[in-house]
Structure formats: C-alpha cells, structure tokens
mmCIF file of C-alpha atoms in Angstrom:
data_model
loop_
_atom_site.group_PDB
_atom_site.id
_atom_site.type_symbol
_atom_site.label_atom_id
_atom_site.label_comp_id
_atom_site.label_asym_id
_atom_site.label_seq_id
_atom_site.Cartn_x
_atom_site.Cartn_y
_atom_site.Cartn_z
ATOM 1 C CA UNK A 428 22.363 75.814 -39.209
ATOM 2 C CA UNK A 429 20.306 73.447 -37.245
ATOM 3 C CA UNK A 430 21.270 72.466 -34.296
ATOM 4 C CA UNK A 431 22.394 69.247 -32.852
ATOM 5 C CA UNK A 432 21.629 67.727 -30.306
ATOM 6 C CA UNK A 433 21.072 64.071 -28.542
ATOM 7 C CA UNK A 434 17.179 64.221 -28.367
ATOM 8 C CA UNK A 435 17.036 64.127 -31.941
ATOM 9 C CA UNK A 436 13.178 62.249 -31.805
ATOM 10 C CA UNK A 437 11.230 65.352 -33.323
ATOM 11 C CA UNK A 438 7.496 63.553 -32.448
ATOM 12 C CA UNK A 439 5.388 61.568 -30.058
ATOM 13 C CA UNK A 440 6.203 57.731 -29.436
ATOM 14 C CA UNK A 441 5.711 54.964 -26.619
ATOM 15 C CA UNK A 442 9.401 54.998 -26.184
ATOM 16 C CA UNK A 443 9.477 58.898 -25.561
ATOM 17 C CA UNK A 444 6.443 57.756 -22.770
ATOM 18 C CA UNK A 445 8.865 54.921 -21.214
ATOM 19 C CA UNK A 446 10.964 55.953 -18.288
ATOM 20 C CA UNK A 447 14.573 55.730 -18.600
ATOM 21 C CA UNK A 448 14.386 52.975 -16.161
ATOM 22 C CA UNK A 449 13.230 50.574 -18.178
ATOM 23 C CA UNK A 450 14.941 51.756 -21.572
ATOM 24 C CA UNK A 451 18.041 50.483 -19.642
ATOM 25 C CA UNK A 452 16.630 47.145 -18.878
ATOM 26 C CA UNK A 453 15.851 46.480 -22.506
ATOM 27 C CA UNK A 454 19.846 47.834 -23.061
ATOM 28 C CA UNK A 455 20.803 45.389 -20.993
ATOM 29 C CA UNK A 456 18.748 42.560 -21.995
ATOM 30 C CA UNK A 457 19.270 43.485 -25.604
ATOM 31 C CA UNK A 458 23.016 43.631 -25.883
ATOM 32 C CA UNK A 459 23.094 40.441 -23.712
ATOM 33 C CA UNK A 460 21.058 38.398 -25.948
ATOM 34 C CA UNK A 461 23.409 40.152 -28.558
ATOM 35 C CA UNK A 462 26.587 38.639 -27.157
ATOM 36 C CA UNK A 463 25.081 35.488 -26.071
ATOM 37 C CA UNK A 464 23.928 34.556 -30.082
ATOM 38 C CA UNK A 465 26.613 33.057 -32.435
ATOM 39 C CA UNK A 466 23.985 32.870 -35.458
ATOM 40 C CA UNK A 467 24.159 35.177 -38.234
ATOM 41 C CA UNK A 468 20.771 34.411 -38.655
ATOM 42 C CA UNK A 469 19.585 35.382 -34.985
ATOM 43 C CA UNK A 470 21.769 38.050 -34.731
ATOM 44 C CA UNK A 471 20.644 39.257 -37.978
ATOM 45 C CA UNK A 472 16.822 39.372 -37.227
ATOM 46 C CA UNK A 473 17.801 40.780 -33.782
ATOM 47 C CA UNK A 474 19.371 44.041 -35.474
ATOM 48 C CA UNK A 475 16.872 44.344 -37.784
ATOM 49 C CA UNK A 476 14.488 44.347 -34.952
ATOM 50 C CA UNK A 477 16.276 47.081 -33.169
ATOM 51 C CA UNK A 478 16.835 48.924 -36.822
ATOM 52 C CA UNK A 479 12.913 48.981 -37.689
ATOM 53 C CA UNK A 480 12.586 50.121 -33.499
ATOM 54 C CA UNK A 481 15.082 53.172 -34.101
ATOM 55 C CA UNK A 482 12.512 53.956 -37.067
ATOM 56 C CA UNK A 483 9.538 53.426 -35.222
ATOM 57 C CA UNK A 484 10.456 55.571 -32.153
ATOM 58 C CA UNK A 485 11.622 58.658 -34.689
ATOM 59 C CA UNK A 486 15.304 58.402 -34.590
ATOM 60 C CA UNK A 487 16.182 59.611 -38.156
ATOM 61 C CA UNK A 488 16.883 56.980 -41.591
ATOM 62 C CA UNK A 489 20.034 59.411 -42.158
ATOM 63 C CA UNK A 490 21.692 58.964 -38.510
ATOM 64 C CA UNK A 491 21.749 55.022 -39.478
ATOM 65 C CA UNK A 492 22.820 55.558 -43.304
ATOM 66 C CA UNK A 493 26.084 57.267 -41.074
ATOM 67 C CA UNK A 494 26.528 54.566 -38.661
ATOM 68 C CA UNK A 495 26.519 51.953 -41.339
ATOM 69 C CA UNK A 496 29.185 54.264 -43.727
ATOM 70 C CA UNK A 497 31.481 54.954 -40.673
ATOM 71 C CA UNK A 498 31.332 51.368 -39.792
ATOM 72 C CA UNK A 499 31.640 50.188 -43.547
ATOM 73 C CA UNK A 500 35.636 49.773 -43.314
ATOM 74 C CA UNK A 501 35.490 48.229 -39.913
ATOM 75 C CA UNK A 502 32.938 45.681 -41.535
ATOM 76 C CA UNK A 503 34.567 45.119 -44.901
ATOM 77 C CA UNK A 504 38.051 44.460 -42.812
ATOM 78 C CA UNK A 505 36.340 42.262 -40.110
ATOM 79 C CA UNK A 506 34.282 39.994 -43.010
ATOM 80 C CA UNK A 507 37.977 39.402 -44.469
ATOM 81 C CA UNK A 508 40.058 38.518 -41.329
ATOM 82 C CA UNK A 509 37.042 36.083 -40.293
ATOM 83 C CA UNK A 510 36.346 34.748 -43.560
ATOM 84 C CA UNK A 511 40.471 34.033 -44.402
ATOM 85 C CA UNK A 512 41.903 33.908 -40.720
ATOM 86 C CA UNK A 513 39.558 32.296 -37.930
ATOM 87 C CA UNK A 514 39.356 28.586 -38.480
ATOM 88 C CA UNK A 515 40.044 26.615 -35.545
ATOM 89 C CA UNK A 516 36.969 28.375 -33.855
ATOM 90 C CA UNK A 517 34.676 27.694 -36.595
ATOM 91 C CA UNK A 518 35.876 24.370 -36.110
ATOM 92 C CA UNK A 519 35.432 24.080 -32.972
ATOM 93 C CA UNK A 520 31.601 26.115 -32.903
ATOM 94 C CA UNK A 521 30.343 23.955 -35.917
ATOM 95 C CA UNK A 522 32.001 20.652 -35.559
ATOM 96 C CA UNK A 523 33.430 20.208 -38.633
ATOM 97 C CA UNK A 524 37.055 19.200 -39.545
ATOM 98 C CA UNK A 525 36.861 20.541 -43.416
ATOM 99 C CA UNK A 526 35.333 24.039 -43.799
ATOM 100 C CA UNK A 527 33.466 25.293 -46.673
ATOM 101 C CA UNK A 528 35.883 27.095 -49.444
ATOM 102 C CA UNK A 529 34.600 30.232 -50.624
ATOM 103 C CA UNK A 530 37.618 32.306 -51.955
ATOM 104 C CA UNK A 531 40.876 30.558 -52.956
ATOM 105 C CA UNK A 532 43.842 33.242 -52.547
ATOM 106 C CA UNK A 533 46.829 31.546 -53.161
ATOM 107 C CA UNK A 534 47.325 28.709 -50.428
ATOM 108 C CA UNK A 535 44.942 30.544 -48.294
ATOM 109 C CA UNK A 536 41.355 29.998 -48.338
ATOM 110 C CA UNK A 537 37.924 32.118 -47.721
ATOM 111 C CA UNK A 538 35.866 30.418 -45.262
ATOM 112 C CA UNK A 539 31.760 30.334 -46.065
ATOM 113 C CA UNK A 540 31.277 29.527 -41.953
ATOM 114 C CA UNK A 541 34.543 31.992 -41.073
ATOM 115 C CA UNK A 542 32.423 34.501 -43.155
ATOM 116 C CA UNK A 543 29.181 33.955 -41.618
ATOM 117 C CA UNK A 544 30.898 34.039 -38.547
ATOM 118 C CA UNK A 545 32.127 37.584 -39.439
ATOM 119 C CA UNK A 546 28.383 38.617 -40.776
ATOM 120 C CA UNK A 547 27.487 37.378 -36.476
ATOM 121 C CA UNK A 548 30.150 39.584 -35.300
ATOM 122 C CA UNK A 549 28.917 42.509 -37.198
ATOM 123 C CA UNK A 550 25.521 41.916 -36.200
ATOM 124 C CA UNK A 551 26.320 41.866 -32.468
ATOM 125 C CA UNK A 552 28.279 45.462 -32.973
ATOM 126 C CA UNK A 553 25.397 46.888 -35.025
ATOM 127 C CA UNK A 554 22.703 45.593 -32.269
ATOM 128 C CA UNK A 555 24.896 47.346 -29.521
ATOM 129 C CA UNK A 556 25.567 50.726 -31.701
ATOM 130 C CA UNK A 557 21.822 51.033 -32.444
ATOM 131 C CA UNK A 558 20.099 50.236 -29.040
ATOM 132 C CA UNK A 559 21.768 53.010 -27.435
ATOM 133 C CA UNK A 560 19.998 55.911 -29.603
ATOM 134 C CA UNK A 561 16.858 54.016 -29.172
ATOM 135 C CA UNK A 562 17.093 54.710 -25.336
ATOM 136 C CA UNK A 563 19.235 58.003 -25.282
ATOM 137 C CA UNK A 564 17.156 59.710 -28.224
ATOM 138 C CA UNK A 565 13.685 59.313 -26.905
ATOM 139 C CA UNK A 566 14.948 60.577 -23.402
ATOM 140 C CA UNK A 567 14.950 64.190 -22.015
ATOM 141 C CA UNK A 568 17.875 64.554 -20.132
ATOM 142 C CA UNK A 569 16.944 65.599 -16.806
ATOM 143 C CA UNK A 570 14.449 62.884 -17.205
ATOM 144 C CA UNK A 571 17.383 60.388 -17.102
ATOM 145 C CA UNK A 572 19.268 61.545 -14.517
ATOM 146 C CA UNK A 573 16.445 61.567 -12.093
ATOM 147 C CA UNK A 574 15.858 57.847 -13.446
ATOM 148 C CA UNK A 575 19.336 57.169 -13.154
ATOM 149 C CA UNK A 576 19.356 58.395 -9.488
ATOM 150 C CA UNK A 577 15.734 56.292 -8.290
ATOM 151 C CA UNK A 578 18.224 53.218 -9.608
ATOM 152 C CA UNK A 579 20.476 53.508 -7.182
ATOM 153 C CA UNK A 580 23.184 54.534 -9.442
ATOM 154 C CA UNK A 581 25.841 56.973 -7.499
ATOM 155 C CA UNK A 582 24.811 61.014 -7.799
ATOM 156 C CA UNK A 583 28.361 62.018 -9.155
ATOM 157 C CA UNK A 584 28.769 58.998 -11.757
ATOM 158 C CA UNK A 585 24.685 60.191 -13.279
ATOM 159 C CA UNK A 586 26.056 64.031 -12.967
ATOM 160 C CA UNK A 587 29.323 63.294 -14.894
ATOM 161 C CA UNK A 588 27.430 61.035 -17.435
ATOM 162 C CA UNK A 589 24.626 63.824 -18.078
ATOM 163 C CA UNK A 590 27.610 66.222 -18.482
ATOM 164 C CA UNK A 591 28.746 64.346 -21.155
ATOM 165 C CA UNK A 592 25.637 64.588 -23.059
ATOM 166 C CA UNK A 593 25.253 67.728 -22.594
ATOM 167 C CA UNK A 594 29.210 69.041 -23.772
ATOM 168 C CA UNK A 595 29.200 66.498 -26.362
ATOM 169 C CA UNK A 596 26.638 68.291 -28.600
ATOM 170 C CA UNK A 597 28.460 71.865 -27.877
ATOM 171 C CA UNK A 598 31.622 70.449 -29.323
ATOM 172 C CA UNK A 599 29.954 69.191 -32.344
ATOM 173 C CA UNK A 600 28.364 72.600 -32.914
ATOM 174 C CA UNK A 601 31.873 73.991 -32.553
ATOM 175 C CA UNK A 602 33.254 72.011 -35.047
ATOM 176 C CA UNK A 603 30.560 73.220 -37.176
ATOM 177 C CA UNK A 604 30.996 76.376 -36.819
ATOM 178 C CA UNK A 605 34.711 76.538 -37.446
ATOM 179 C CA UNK A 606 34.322 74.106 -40.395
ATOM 180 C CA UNK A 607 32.088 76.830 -42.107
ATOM 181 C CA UNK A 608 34.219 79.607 -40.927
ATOM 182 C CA UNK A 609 36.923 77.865 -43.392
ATOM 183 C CA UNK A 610 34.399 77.187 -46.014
ATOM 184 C CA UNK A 611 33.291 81.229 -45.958
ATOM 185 C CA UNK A 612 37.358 81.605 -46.324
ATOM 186 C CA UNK A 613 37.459 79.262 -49.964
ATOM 187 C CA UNK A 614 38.498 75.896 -48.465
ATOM 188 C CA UNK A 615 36.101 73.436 -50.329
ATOM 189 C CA UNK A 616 36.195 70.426 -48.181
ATOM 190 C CA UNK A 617 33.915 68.409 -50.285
ATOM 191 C CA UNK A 618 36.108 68.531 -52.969
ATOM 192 C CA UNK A 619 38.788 67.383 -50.804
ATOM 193 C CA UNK A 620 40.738 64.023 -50.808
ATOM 194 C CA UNK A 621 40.812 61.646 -47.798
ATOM 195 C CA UNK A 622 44.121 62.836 -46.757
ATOM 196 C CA UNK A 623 43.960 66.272 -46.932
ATOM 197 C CA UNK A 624 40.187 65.875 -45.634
ATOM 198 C CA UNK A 625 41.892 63.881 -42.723
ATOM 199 C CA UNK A 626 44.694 66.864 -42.127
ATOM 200 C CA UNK A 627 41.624 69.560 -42.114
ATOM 201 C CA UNK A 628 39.854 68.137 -39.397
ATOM 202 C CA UNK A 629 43.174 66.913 -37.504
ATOM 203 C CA UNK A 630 43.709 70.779 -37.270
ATOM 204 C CA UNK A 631 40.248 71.388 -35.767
ATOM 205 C CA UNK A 632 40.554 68.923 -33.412
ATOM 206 C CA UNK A 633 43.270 70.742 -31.412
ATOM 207 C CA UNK A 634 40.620 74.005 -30.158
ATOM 208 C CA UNK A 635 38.125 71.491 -29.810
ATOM 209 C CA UNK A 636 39.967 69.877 -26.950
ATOM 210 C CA UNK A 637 41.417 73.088 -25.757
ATOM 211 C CA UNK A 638 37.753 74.643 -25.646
ATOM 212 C CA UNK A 639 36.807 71.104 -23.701
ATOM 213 C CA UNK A 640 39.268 71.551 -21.523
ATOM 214 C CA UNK A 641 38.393 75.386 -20.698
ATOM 215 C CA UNK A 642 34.172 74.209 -20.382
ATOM 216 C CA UNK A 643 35.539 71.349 -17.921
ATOM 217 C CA UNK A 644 37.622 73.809 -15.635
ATOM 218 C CA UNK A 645 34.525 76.186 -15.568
ATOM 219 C CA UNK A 646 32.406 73.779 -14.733
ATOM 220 C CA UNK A 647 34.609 72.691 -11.816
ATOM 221 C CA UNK A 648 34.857 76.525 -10.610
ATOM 222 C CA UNK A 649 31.007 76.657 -10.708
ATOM 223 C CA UNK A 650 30.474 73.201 -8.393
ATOM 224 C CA UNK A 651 32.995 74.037 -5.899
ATOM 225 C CA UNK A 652 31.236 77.669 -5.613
ATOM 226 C CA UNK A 653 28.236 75.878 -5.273
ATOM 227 C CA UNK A 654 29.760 73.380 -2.846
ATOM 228 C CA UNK A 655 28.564 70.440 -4.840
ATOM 229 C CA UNK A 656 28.923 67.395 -3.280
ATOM 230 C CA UNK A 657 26.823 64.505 -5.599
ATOM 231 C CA UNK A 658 24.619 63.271 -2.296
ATOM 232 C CA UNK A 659 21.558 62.153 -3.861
ATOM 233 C CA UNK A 660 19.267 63.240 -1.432
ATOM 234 C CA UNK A 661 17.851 66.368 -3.081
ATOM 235 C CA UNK A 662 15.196 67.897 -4.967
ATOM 236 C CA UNK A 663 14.437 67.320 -8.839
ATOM 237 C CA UNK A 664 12.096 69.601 -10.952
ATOM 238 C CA UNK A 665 10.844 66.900 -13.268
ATOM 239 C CA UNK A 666 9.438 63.236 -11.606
ATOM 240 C CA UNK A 667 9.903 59.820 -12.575
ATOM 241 C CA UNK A 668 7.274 57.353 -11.862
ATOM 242 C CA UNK A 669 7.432 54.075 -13.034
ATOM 243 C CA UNK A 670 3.775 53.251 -14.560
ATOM 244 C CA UNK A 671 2.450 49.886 -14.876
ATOM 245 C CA UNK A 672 3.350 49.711 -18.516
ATOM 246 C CA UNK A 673 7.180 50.320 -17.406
ATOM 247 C CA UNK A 674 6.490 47.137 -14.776
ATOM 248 C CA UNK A 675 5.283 45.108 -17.567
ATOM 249 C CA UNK A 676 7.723 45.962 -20.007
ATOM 250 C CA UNK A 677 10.576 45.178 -17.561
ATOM 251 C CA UNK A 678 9.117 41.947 -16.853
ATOM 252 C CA UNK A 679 8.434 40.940 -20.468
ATOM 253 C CA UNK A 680 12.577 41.951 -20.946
ATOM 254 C CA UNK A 681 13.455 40.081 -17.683
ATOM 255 C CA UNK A 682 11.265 37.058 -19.690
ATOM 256 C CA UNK A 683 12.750 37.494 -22.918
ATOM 257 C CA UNK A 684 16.142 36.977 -21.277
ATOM 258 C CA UNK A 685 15.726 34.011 -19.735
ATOM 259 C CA UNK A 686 13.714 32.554 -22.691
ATOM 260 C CA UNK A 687 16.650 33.232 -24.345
ATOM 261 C CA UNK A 688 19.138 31.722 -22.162
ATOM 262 C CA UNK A 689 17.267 28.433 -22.289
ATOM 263 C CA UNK A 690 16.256 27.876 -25.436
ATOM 264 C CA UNK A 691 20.363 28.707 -26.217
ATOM 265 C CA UNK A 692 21.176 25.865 -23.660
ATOM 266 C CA UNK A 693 19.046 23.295 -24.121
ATOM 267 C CA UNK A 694 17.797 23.711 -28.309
ATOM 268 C CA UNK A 695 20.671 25.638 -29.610
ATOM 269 C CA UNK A 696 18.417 28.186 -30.732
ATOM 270 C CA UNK A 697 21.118 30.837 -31.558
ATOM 271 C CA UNK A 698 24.463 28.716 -31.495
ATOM 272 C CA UNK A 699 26.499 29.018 -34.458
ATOM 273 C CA UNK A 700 25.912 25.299 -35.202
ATOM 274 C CA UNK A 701 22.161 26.099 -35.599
ATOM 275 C CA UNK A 702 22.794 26.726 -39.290
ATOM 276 C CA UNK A 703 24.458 23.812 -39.865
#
C-alpha cells in the first residue's frame, strides 16, 4: 500500500527550490486577486493558471480529477441556486433591469448572468482549493516551519499547524488500513451503494477520532516532559535563506497585486460587468 503523505511532488521543480516564505506570498496574493474578480472569464483563466502550475510543479492529474468529483455536487447545486435564485445582485453588478432567460421552470427563470455568476463563484473556490497544494506539496515540512518562524509567525501556532500535517496523513493511513481489514473480511465496498457506502465509513470514523484523540494526549505528555514552551528562540536542523529569486518573486507578487487592484478600479478589468 503506498503511503500517503502531504509532500506528494515525487521530482525536482522551481517551486520545490522556493522557500515557504514566498509560496505564502503568492497564497496570499493569489486568493486575493481570486476574491477581488467577479468575471467568469478572469476567474476562469486565473484557475486554469494555478491548474496547469499544480501540473507543472508535480502535484499529481489524479489528486485534481478528486477535487473536482468531491466538489462536483457542491458545483452542480451552486450553478442552480445562482442561475434560478440571485437576481437583484446580478442586477445590481451588471446594470441591467431585464436579465437574460436561460431555463424557464414554471414562473421561475434560469439566469444566463446568475449562471455565469455561479461559473465566478466556482472559479474563486477552485483557485483557493488548488493554490494550497501548490505551496504545501512542494514543501518539506520542517522546511516550513522554520519559514514560518523567520516570518514572525508565533512558535506554538507554526508547531500546532505542522502537527496537523503531520497527524493528518497517519489518520488517512488508518482509515486505510481498517478499510482493507473489512475488505480481507468479504465487505465489497465498491460494489456498495451511496448509503450503505456512507454508513461504512460513518462506522470508521468513530476509532479514527478516538485514535486522534489518544495521538493528541501523547503528544501533550511528551511536551510537558520536555517542558515545551513554543519560544522561538532556538535551534533548527535545516536553514531557510531567502535567495534573490525568492526577493524577486515576492516583488513580482507584491506587483501583480497592485496591478490588479488598479486595473479593477479604474478599467474594470475583472468586474462582472466586463462581459457585458
């Protein structure tokens, strides 16, 4: 069984050479630029951006085939609220006192602009979702925290974050392992509705959080023995320099954010209205 686990990047790329530091700023910049568009059409070309990055850096084609199927309901249920329900805002974003029909169910009607509206919201989520893998997946983990630290972000909220990524992947193995202790038993899951599927993994979920809980209360017995008390001031094994390429690159981000900002304000480059 192979095992998981968040540095999933198997090979050599300049976002594995990129310190965490700057990772973070493009986050940031990023998922502002993210909110700040209301275009479909910006928003789109800003995912796909990040999508083809993902690629690019090594994060795998089949960990974003399972983003986009988890987040397929989600979508389908968002595009159909938006494209029936949110009108006055439309209204109000394009100008317009007559929208577009696109669907006529009964007296209510399917919006083209309440539906690309939808397609803008989905793009913003999708941006966020697939940034974070970009930066997280290319990073060693003690690498970050000692990046995390140099940024003046408190000891104990890096330490508590790193934990996280650290249990996270033991609990998935977990669930791994007892899902093909009940497949060695004669449970075929696969053949499995979404109910009973639903009720199967309901049942695991109960020793998962027990074994959290135990993992958590060991690790508290092991800092207290070891008197830990999250002042930054110590010792790392691995560095983190910040190399003139990481300067640069948080510039250019620091750039990009502000071109952004201004060509919003004073073109509408990236209002909803910019289609229109």
């Amino acid at each position: 069984m192979q095992s998981f686990n968040w540095q999933t990047v198997d090979r050599d790329s300049p976002f594995t050479r990129l310190d965490f530091r700057t990772k973070l700023t493009m986050m940031i910049v990023v998922t502002l630029i993210a909110f700040t568009w209301e275009s479909p059409l910006a928003g789109g070309f800003l995912t796909l951006i990040v999508a083809l990055a993902c690629l690019w850096a090594g994060v795998k084609w089949s960990y974003l085939l399972t983003i986009l199927k988890f987040m397929a309901p989600f979508y389908l249920f968002l595009l159909i609220t938006m494209g029936f329900f949110n009108v006055e805002q439309v209204k109000t974003l394009t100008g317009k006192t007559e929208l577009t029909p696109l669907l006529t169910v009964g007296s209510t009607k399917m919006t083209v602009e309440g539906t690309l509206y939808g397609l803008n919201v989905i793009f913003k989520t999708l941006t966020m979702v697939l940034i974070i893998p970009l930066a997280i997946f290319t990073t060693d983990i003690n690498q970050m925290m000692v990046s995390l630290t140099k940024a003046r972000i408190p000891y104990k909220i890096v330490f508590i974050f790193s934990s996280t990524l650290r249990l996270f992947p033991l609990l998935v193995e977990e669930s791994r392992s007892i899902i093909s202790a009940q497949r060695l038993r004669g449970l075929a899951i696969e053949k499995m509705g979404w109910l009973q599927k639903g009720k199967i993994y309901a049942s695991i979920a109960v020793p998962l959080i027990l074994n959290a809980m135990a993992k958590s209360q060991k690790l508290e017995v092991v800092l207290q023995a070891k008197a830990f008390s999250g002042d930054p001031d110590r010792t790392f094994l691995q560095e983190s320099i910040l190399t003139n390429k990481d300067y640069l690159l948080i510039i250019g981000f620091l750039f990009l954010l502000v071109l952004a900002i201004i060509l919003y304000v004073k073109f509408g480059v990236g209002k909803f209205a910019w289609l229109f």
